[in-house]
Each structure stands twice: as structure tokens, then as C-alpha cells.
CSV table of C-alpha atoms in Angstrom, one decimal:
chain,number,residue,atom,x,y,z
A,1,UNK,CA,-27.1,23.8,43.6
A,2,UNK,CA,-24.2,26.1,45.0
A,3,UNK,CA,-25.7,28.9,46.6
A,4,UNK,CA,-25.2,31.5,49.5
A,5,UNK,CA,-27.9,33.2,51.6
A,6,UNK,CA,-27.2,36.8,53.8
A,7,UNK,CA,-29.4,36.8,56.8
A,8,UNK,CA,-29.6,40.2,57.1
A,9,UNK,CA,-30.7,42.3,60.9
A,10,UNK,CA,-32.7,45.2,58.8
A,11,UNK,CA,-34.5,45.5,55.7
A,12,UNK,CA,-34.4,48.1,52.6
A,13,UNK,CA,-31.4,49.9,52.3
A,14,UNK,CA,-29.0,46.9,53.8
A,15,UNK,CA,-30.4,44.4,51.9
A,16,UNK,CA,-29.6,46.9,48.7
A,17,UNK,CA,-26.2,47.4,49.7
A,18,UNK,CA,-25.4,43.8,49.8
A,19,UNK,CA,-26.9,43.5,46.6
A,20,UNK,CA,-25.0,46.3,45.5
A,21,UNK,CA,-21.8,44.5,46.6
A,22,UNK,CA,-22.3,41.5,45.0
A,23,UNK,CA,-23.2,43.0,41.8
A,24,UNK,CA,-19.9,45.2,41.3
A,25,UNK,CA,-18.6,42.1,41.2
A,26,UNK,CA,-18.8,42.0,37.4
A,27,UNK,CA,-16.4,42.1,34.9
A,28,UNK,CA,-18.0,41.8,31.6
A,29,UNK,CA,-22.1,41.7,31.8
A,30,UNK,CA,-25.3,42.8,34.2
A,31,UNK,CA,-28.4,42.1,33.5
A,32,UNK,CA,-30.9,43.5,36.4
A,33,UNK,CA,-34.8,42.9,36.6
A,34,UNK,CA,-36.1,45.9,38.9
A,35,UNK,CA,-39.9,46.0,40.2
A,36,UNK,CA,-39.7,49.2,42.5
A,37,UNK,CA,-37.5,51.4,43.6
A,38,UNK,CA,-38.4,51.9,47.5
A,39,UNK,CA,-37.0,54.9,48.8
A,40,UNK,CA,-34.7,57.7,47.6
A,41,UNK,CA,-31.8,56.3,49.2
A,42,UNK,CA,-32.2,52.8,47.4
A,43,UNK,CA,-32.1,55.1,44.2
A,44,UNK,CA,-29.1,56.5,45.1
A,45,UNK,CA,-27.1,53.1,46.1
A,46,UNK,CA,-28.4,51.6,42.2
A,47,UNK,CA,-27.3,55.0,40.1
A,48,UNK,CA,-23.8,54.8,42.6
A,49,UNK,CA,-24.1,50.9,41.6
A,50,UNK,CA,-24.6,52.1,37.7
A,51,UNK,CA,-21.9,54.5,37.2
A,52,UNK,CA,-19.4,52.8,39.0
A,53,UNK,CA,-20.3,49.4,36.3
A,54,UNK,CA,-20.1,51.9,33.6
A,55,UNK,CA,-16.7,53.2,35.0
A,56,UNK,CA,-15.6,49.5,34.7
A,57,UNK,CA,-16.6,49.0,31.6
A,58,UNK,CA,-19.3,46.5,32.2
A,59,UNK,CA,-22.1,46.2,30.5
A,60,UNK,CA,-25.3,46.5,32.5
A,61,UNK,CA,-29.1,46.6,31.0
A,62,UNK,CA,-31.9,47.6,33.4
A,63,UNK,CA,-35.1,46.0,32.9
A,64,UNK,CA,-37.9,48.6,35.2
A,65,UNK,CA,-41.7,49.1,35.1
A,66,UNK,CA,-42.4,52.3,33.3
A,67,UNK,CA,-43.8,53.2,37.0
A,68,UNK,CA,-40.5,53.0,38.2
A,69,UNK,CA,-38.9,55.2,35.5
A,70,UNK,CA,-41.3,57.9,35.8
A,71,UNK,CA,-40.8,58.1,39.7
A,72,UNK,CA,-39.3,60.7,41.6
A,73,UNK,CA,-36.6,58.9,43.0
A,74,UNK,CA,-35.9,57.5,40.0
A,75,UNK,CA,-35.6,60.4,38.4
A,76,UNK,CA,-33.7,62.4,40.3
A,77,UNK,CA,-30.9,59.7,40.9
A,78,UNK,CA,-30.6,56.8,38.2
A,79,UNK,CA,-32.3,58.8,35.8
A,80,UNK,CA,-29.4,61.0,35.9
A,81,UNK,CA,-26.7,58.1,35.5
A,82,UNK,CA,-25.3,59.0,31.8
A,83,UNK,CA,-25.6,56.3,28.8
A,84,UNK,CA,-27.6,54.3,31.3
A,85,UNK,CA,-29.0,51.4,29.0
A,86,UNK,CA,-32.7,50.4,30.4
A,87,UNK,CA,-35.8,49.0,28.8
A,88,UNK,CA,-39.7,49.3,30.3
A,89,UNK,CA,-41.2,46.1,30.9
A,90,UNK,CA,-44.6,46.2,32.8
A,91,UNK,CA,-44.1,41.9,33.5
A,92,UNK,CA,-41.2,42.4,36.0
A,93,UNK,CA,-42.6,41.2,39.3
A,94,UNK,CA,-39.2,40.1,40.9
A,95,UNK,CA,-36.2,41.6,41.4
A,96,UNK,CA,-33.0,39.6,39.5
A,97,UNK,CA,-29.5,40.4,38.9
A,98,UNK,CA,-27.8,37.8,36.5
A,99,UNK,CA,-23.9,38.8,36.9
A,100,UNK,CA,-21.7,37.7,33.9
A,101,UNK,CA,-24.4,35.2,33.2
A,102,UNK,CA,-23.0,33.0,36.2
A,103,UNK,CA,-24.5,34.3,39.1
A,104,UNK,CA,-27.8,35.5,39.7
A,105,UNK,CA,-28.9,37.4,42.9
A,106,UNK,CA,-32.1,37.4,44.4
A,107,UNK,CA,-33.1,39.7,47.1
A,108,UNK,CA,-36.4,38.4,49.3
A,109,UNK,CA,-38.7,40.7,48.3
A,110,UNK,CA,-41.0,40.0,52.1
A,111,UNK,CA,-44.3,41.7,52.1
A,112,UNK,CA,-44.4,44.9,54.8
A,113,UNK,CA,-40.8,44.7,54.4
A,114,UNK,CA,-39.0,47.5,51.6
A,115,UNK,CA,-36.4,45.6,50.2
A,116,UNK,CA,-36.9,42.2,51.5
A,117,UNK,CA,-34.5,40.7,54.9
A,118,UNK,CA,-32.6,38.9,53.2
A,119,UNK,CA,-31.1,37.9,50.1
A,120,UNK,CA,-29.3,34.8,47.9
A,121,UNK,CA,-26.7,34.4,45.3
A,122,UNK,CA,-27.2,31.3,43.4
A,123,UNK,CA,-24.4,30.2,41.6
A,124,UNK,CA,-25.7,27.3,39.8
A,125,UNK,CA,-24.3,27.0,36.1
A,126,UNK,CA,-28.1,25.6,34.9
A,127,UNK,CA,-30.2,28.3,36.8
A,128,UNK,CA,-28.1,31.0,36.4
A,129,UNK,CA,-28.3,30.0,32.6
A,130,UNK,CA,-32.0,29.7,32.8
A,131,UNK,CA,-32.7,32.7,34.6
A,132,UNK,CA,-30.3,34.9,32.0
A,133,UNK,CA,-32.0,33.8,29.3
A,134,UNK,CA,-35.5,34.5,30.8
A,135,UNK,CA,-34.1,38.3,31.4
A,136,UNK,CA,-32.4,38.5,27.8
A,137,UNK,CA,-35.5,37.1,26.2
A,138,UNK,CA,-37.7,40.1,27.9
A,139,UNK,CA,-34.9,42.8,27.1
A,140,UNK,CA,-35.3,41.9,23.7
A,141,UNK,CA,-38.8,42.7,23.8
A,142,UNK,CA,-39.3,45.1,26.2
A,143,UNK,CA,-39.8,49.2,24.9
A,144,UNK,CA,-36.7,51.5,25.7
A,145,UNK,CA,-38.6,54.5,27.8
A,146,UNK,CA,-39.9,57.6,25.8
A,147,UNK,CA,-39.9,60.3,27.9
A,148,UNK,CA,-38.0,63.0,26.1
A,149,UNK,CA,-37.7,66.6,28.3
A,150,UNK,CA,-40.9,68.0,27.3
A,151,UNK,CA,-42.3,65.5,29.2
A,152,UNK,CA,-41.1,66.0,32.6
A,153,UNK,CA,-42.8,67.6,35.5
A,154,UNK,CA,-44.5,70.5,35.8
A,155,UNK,CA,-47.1,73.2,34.1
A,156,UNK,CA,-45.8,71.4,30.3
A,157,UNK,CA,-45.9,68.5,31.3
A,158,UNK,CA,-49.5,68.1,32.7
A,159,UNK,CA,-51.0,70.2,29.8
A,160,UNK,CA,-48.8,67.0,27.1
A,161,UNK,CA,-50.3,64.4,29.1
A,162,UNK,CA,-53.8,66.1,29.0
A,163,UNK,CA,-53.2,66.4,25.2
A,164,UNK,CA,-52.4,63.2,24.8
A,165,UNK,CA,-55.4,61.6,26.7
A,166,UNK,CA,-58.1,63.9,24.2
A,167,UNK,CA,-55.9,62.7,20.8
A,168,UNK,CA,-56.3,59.1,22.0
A,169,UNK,CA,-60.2,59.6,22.9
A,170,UNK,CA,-60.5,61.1,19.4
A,171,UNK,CA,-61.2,64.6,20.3
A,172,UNK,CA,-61.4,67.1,17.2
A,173,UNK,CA,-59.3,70.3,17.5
A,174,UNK,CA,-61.1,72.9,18.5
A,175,UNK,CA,-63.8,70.9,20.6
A,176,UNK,CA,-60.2,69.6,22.7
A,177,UNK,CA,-58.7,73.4,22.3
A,178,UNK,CA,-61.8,74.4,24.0
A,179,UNK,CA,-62.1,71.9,26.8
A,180,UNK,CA,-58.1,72.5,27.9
A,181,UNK,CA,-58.4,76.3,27.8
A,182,UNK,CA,-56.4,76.6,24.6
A,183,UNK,CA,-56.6,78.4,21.0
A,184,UNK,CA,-56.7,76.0,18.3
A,185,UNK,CA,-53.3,77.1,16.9
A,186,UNK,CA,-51.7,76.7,20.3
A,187,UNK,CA,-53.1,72.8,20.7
A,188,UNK,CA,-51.5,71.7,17.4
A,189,UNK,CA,-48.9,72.7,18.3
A,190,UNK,CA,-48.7,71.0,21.2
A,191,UNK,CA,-50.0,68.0,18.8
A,192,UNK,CA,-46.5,69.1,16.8
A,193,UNK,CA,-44.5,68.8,19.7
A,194,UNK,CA,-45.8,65.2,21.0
A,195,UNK,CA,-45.6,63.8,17.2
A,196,UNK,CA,-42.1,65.2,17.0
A,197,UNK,CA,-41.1,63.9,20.5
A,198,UNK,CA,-42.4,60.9,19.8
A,199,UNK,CA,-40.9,60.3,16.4
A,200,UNK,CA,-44.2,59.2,15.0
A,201,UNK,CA,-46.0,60.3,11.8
A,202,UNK,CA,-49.6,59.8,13.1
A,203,UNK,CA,-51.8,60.8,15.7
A,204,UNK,CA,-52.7,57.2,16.1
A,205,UNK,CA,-49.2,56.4,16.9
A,206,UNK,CA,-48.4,58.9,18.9
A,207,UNK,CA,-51.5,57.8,21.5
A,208,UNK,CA,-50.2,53.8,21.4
A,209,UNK,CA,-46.4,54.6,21.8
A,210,UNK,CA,-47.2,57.0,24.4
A,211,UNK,CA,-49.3,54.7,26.4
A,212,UNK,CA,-46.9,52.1,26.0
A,213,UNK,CA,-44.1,54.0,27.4
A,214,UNK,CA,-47.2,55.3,30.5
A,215,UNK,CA,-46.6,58.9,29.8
A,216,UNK,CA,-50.6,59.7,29.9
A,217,UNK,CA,-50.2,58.7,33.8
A,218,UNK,CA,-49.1,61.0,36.3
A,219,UNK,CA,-46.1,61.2,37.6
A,220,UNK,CA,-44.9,59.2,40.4
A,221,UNK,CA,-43.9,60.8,43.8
């Protein structure tokens, strides 16, 4: 097995930039596992990382906990990186990037240490094959995020997730009108807005796709 290691003298942020290095790289396909994102600059070097793929026509696919897409960081950086093509799987636990299906990197994820020390590019036909069909076979069954606007931060967006929370628990109308504060007309059409949002034609629906996609939870910091 052909493979290279950086030993790196810091963790987090160097670590990502050699990642990031390796990964522009690419000329045709990205495929990148992401368990956490660990601090606002590390968002910033993957949305920089992101748009300058998409400025190369590569194709790149993101595969993130929905705790990761609802964070802050992620938000305000990668969330903002246009026609960015990701998918919420809750079974990432390490972070991979398979480049053009050839090379896969692997950062050393060390425990007290954001971002691992070090991190390896294996460039093994058989493993890199292996590990690009593990990701591929999660993409293709992972959920793409549903977190439309009226869902973001804020006043709205507490008083949806609350919403949400007495649908899924079966609340009637008025008796979860009365416990949020709200007229009766005014919580349906909240009820309206999540159904619409959601694209689903059922209450029921609306609670599992929601839950699914972790929009009941709050937001991440």
C-alpha cells in the first residue's frame, strides 16, 4: 500500500489546510465524509475549499451530521457556498475525502486534539476503491438537509421547532395554541407553513421528515 503521512507541529486549522491542499487536487470527483466542524476558521478553509472545486468544475458531495449543518459555523460559512451538493448522515464518525476515487485522505482525528496532528493520503487502488464505495453507498442513502429559511434562527424559528415538537406528541389545536401562547388560527398556520416547507401532505409526515433532518433540536452554537 502506497501511502504518505504529514507529521504536522499543530493541530486544527494546519492539519485542515493540508487537507485542504490535497483535496484541490481534483479534477473530476470529491467525495468528503465530515463528522464536525471544529471552529469557525475550519469552516471557512472547507466553504474556500468548496467554491474553489465548484470554480473547477469538480464535482464534490458532502456527506455531514445534521449537527453539523445546523451549526453556527456552518452556517454562516459553507452553508453559504452556492449549489453546494450535501447529504445528512447521522453514521459519519470519521472524516474521509476520496479524491477522483484514487486517493483517499484521512486526517487523525486524536482525542483533546481539534482536527487531529496529523494526517495520510493513501493512495492504494484497492482501498481507495473500497473506501469510495463505502461513501457512495451512504450518499445514496443518506437525506439531503431540510432546513428551508423559515427555519433559521431566531423568534420564528424557536416558536416552528416548538410547533413541531406538540404535532409529533399529538397535541390537539387549541389545547397546543394554548400551551405556546397562540390563537388557534395563528397555530395552523404555523401548521401551514411547516407542511408547506416541508413538502409533506400530513401532519405525520411532517413530524418524521423533520426529525430526520434534526430540525426539532436547537440550534448549534
Amino acid at each position: 500500500m502506497v501511502s504518505a503521512t504529514a507529521e504536522l507541529p499543530v493541530a486544527g486549522e494546519a492539519v485542515a489546510g493540508w487537507v485542504a491542499r490535497l483535496v484541490l487536487r481534483a479534477e473530476r470527483d470529491v467525495i468528503w465524509s465530515l463528522p464536525e466542524v471544529t471552529s469557525e476558521e475550519h469552516a471557512r478553509l472547507i466553504a474556500q475549499t468548496l467554491t474553489q472545486l465548484a470554480g473547477k468544475g469538480v464535482r464534490t458531495r458532502m456527506l455531514c451530521p445534521a449537527r453539523v449543518i445546523r451549526g453556527a459555523a456552518w452556517q454562516r460559512s459553507v452553508g453559504t457556498v452556492e449549489r453546494l451538493d450535501v447529504r445528512v448522515c447521522d453514521g459519519v464518525r470519521q472524516e474521509l475525502v476520496v479524491v477522483d476515487g484514487g486517493a483517499v485522505i484521512a486526517p487523525d482525528a486524536s482525542p483533546g486534539e481539534p482536527g487531529g496532528s496529523r494526517a495520510s493520503m493513501i493512495q492504494n487502488s484497492t482501498v481507495a476503491d473500497m473506501l469510495h464505495q463505502l461513501l457512495c453507498g451512504m450518499w445514496d442513502t443518506a437525506q439531503r438537509p431540510m432546513r428551508p429559511l423559515s427555519f433559521e434562527g431566531g423568534a420564528r424559528g424557536r416558536v416552528l421547532r416548538e410547533v413541531l415538537t406538540l404535532m409529533a406528541e399529538g397535541y390537539k389545536d387549541d389545547a397546543a395554541a394554548r400551551k405556546l401562547g397562540l390563537s388557534v388560527r395563528t397555530y395552523r398556520r404555523y401548521v401551514a407553513d411547516i407542511m408547506r416547507d416541508l413538502k409533506v401532505e400530513s401532519r405525520f409526515q411532517a413530524g418524521v421528515r423533520a426529525a430526520r433532518a434534526g430540525l426539532m433540536e436547537p440550534d448549534g452554537d
